[in-house]
Short mmCIF file of C-alpha atoms in Angstrom, two decimals:
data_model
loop_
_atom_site.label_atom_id
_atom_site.label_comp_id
_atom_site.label_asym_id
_atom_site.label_seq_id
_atom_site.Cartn_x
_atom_site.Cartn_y
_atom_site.Cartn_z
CA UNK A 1 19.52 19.88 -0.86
CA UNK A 2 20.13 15.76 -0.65
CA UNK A 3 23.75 16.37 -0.97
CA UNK A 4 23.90 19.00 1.66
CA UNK A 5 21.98 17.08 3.95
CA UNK A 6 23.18 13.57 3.80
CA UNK A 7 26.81 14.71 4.45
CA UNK A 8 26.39 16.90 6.73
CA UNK A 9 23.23 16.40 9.68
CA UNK A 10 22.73 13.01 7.72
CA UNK A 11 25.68 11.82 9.48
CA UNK A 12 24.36 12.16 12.93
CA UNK A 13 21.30 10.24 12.35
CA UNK A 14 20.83 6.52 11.99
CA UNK A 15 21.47 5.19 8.56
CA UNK A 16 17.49 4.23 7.86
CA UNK A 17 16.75 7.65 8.83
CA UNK A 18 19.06 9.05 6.16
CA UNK A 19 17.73 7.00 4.15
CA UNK A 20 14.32 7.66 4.32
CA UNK A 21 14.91 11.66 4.48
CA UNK A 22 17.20 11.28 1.85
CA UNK A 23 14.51 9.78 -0.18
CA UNK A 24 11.58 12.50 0.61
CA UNK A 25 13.66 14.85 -0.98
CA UNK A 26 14.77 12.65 -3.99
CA UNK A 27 10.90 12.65 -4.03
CA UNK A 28 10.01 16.09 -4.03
CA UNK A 29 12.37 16.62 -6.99
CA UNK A 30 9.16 14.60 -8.71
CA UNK A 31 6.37 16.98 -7.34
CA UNK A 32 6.44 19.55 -10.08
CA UNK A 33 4.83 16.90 -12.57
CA UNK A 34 1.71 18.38 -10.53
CA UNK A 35 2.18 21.44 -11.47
CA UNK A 36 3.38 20.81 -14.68
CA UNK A 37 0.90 22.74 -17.25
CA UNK A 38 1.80 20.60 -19.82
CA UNK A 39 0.91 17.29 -18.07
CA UNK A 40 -2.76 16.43 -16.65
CA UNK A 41 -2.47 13.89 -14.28
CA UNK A 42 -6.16 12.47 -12.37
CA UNK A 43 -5.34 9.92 -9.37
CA UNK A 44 -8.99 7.71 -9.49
CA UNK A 45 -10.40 5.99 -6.51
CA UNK A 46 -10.57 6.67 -2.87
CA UNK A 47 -7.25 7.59 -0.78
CA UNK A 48 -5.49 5.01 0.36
CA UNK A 49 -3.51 4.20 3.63
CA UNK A 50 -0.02 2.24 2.98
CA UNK A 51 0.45 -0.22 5.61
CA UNK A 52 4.17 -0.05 6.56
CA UNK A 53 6.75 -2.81 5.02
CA UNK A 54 4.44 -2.96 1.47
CA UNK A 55 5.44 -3.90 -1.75
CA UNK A 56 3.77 -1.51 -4.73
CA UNK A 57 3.93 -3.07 -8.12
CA UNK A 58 2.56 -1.47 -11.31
CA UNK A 59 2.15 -1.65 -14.50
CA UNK A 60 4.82 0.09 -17.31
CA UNK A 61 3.82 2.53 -20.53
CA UNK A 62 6.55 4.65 -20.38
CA UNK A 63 9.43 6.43 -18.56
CA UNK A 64 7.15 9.15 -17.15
CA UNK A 65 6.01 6.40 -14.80
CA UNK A 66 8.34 6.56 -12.01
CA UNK A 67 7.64 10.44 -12.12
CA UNK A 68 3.90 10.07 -12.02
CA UNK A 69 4.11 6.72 -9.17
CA UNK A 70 6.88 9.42 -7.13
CA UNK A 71 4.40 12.07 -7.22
CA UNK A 72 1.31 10.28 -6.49
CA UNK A 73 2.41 8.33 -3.73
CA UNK A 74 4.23 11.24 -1.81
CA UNK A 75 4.72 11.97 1.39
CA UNK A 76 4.45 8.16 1.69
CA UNK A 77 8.25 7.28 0.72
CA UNK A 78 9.06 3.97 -1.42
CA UNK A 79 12.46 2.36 -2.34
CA UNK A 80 12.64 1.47 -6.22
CA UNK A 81 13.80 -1.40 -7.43
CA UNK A 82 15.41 -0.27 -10.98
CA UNK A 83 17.76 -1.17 -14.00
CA UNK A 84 21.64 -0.16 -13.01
CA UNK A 85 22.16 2.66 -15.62
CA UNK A 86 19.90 5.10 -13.97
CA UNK A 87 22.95 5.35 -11.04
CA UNK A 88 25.03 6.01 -14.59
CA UNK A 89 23.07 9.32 -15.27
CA UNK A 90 24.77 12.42 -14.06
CA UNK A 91 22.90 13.87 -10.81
CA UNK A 92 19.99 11.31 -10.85
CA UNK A 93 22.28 8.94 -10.11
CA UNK A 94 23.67 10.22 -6.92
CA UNK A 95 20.43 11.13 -5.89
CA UNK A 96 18.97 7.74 -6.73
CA UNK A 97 21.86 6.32 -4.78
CA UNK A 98 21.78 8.31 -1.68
CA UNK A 99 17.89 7.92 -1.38
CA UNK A 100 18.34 3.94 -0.79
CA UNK A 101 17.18 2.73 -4.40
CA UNK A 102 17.81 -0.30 -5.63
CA UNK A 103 19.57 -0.90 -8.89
CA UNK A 104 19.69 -4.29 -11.04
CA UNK A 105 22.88 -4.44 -12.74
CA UNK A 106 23.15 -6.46 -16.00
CA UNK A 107 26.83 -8.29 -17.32
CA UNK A 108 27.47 -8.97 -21.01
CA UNK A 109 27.95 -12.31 -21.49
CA UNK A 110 30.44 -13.96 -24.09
CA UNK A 111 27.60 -14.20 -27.00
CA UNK A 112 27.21 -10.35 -26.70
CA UNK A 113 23.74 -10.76 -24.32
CA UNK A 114 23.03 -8.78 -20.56
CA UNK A 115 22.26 -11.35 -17.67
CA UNK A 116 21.21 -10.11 -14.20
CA UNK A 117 24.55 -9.92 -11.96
CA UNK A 118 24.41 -12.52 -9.74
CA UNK A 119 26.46 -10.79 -7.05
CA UNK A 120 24.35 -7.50 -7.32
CA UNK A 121 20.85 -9.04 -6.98
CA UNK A 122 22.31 -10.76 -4.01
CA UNK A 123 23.31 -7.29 -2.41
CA UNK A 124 18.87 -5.80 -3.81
CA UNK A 125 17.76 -8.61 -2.29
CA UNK A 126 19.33 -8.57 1.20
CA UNK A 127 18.72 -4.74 1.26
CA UNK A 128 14.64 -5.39 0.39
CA UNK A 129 14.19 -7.97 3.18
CA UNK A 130 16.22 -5.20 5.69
CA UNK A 131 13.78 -2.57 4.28
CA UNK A 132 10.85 -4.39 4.23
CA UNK A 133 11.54 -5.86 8.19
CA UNK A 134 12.20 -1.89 8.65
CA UNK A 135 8.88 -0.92 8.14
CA UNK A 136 9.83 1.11 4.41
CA UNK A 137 7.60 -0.03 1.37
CA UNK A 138 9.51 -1.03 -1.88
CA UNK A 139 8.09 -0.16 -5.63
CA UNK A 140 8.39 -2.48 -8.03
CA UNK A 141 7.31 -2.68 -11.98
CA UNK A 142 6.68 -6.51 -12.40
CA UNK A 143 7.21 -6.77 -15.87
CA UNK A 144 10.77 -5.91 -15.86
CA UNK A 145 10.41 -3.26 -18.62
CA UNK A 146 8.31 -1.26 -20.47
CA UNK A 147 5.14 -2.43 -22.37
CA UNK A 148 5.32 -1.05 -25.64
CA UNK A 149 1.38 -2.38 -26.61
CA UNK A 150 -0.39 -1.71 -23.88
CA UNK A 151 -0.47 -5.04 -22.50
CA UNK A 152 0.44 -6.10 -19.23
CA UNK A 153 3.62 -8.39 -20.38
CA UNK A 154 5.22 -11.14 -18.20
CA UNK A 155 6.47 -10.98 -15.02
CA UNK A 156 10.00 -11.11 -15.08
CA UNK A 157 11.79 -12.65 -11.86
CA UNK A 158 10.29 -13.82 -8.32
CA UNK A 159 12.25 -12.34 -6.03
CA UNK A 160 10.30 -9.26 -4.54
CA UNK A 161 6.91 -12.10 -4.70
CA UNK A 162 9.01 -14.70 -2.96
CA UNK A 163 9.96 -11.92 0.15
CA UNK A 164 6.38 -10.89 -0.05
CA UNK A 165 5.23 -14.85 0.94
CA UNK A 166 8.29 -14.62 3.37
CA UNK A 167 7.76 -11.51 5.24
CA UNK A 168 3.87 -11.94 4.64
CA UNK A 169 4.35 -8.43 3.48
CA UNK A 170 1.20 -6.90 1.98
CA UNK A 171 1.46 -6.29 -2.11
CA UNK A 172 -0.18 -2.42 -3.15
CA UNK A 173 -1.35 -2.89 -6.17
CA UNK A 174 -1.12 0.25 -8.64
CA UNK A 175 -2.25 0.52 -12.15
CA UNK A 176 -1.79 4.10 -14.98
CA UNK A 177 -3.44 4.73 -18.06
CA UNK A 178 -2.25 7.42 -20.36
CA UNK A 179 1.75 7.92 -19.10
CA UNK A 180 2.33 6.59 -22.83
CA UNK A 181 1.01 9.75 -24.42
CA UNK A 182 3.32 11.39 -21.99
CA UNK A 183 6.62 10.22 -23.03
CA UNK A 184 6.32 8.30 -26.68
CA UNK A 185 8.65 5.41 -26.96
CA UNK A 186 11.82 6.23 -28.76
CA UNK A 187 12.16 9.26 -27.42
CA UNK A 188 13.65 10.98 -25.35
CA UNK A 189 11.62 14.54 -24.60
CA UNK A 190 8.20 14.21 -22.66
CA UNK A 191 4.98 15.46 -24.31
CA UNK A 192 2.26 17.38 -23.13
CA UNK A 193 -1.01 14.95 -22.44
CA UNK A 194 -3.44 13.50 -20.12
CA UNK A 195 -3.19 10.31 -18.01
CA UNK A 196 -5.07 8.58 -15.05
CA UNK A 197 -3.88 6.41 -12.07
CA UNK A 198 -5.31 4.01 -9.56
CA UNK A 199 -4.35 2.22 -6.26
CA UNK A 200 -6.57 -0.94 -5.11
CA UNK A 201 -6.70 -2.36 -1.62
CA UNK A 202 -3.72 -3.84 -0.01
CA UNK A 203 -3.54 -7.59 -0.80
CA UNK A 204 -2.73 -9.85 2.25
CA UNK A 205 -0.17 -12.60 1.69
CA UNK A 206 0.80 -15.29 3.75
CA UNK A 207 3.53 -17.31 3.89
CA UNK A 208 1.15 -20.61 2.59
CA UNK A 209 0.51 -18.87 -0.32
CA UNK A 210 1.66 -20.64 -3.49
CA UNK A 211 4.55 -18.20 -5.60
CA UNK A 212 1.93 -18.91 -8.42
CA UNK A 213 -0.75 -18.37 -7.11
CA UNK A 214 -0.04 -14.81 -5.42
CA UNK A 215 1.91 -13.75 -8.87
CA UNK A 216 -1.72 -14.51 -10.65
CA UNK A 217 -3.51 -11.77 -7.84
CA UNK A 218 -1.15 -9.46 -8.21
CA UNK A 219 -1.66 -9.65 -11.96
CA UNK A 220 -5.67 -9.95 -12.03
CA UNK A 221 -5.64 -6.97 -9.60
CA UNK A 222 -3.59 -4.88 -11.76
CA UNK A 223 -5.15 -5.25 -14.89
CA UNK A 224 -9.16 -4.97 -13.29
CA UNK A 225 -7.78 -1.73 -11.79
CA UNK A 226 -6.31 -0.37 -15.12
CA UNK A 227 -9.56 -1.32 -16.68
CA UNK A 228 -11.39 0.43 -14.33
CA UNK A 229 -9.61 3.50 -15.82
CA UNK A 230 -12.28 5.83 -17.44
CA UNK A 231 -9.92 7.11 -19.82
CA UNK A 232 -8.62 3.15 -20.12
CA UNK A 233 -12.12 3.08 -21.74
CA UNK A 234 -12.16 6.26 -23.29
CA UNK A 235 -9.39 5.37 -25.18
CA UNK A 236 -10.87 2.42 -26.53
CA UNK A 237 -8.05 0.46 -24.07
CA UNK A 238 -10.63 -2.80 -24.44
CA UNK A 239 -8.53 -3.67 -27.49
CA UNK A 240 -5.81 -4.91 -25.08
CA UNK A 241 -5.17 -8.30 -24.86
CA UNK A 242 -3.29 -9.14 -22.06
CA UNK A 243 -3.56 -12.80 -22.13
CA UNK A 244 -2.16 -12.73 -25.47
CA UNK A 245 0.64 -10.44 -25.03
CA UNK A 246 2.49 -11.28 -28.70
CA UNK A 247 -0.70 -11.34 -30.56
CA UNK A 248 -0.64 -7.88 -31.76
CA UNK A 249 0.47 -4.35 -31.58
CA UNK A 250 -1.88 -1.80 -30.07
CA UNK A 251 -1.27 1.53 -30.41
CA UNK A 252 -2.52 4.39 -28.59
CA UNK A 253 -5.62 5.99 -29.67
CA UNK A 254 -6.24 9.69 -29.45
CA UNK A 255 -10.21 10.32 -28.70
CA UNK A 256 -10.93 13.55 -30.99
CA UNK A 257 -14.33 15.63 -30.09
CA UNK A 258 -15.50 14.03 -32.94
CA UNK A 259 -16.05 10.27 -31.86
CA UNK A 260 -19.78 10.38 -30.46
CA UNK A 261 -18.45 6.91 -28.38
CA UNK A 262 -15.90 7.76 -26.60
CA UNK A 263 -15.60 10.31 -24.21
CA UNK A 264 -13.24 13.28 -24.98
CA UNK A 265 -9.66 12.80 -23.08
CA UNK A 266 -9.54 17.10 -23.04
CA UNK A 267 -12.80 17.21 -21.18
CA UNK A 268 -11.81 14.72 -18.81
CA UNK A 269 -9.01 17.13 -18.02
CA UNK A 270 -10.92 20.08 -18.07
CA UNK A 271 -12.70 18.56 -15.03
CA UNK A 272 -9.75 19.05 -13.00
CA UNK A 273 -8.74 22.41 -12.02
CA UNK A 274 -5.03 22.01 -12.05
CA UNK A 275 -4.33 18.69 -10.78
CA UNK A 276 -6.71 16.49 -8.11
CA UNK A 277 -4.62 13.80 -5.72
CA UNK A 278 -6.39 13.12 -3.34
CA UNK A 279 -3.78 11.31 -1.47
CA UNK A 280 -2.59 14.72 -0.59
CA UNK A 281 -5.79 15.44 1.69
CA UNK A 282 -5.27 12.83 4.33
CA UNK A 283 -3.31 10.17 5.61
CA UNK A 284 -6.24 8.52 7.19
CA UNK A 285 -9.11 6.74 5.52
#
């Protein structure tokens, strides 16, 4: 349907607005993970209104998190900011292309390591501060990669923080609980499970701001958020240390019926009859 579209009434529209259609429907490839039997997926908190020219950043489990972000935030459309190989994969790629995405290529250096491209970060940068003047939101994982522990690692890179102070562009902050259970690490077939996500007020940023200091919010906002997961809790998620991110290795822990202090992740599930998103209801707060 992209395909079809973007080469043929695409062309007689203006390039944003190919751009943006082009991504709704690279979105709505990702709606089925709501009606995926297999995959329970609660969105926690009140609805949300995205100001326009945002920039969402989250926290990382697993790959099943740009499925679960796509899905929750629909109809409101984002441009990713992703690793290069993803326009590598056969259809994805074209589609990830053709929606406007933004891909961080890496170069092998002499000693056999991957540094950022220089010339391609250039080219994601120019494009976010076009997108973001445009009025389209940008998502962004923070950490660069995935967290393998639990912990929210790092913050790789200032770029999308710098445009943010810039364009005194509003930061969404997003945080999941869960999405690990849903695609393990190492490999590479999703699992049936149960996970929960969270959006917290828009936080203003103004071009005083300190780079520091508006990295630290962003961070602090995530992680309350993500704590204020019930299954984050259920799960015995407390055991996270994320001011201590090498310390130790935390692994996920299923609740079983039979743990009289945790609440059981199945009957959190069972509340839900299919799938609630309640960013589906309205637009309007």
């Amino acid at each position: 349907i992209q395909v079809l579209f973007y080469y043929s009434f695409g062309l007689c529209v203006s390039e944003k607005t190919r751009r943006v259609i082009s991504g709704n429907i690279f979105r709505y490839q990702f709606f089925p993970v709501w009606a995926n039997p297999f995959w329970k997926i609660k969105y926690v908190g009140k609805k949300r209104k995205l100001p326009n020219g945002a920039i969402v950043m989250s926290n990382h489990l697993t790959f099943a998190d740009p499925f679960i972000s796509s899905s929750i935030l629909w109809p409101y459309e984002t441009k990713y900011i992703a690793t290069g190989w993803i326009q590598k994969l056969p259809v994805a790629g074209g589609l990830f292309t053709r929606a406007g995405d933004l891909a961080i290529k890496f170069v092998k250096q002499a000693d056999g390591k991957k540094k950022v491209d220089k010339v391609a970060i250039t080219s994601v940068k120019e494009k976010a501060v076009k997108y973001i003047e445009g009025g389209e939101n940008i998502f962004v994982f923070p950490e660069g990669t995935r967290s393998s522990t639990g912990e929210l690692k790092e913050f790789k890179g200032n770029a999308m923080f710098n445009l943010a102070i810039e364009k005194q562009a509003y930061i969404i902050p997003m945080a999941m609980w869960g999405t690990q259970s849903l695609w393990l690490h190492g490999t590479w077939t999703p699992q049936p499970g149960y996970a929960e996500v969270t959006i917290g007020d828009p936080i203003p940023i103004g071009n005083h701001m300190e780079l520091e200091e508006v990295k630290q919010m962003v961070r602090d906002a995530i992680i309350n958020l993500r704590n204020s997961l019930p299954l984050y809790k259920a799960t015995k998620g407390n055991q996270v240390d994320d001011n201590n991110v090498a310390s130790h290795v935390v692994g996920i822990t299923t609740v079983s019926s039979d743990n009289n202090d945790s609440a059981n992740a199945d009957e959190l599930a069972s509340t839900e009859k299919g799938v609630t998103n309640p960013m589906f209801a309205s637009q309007t707060d």
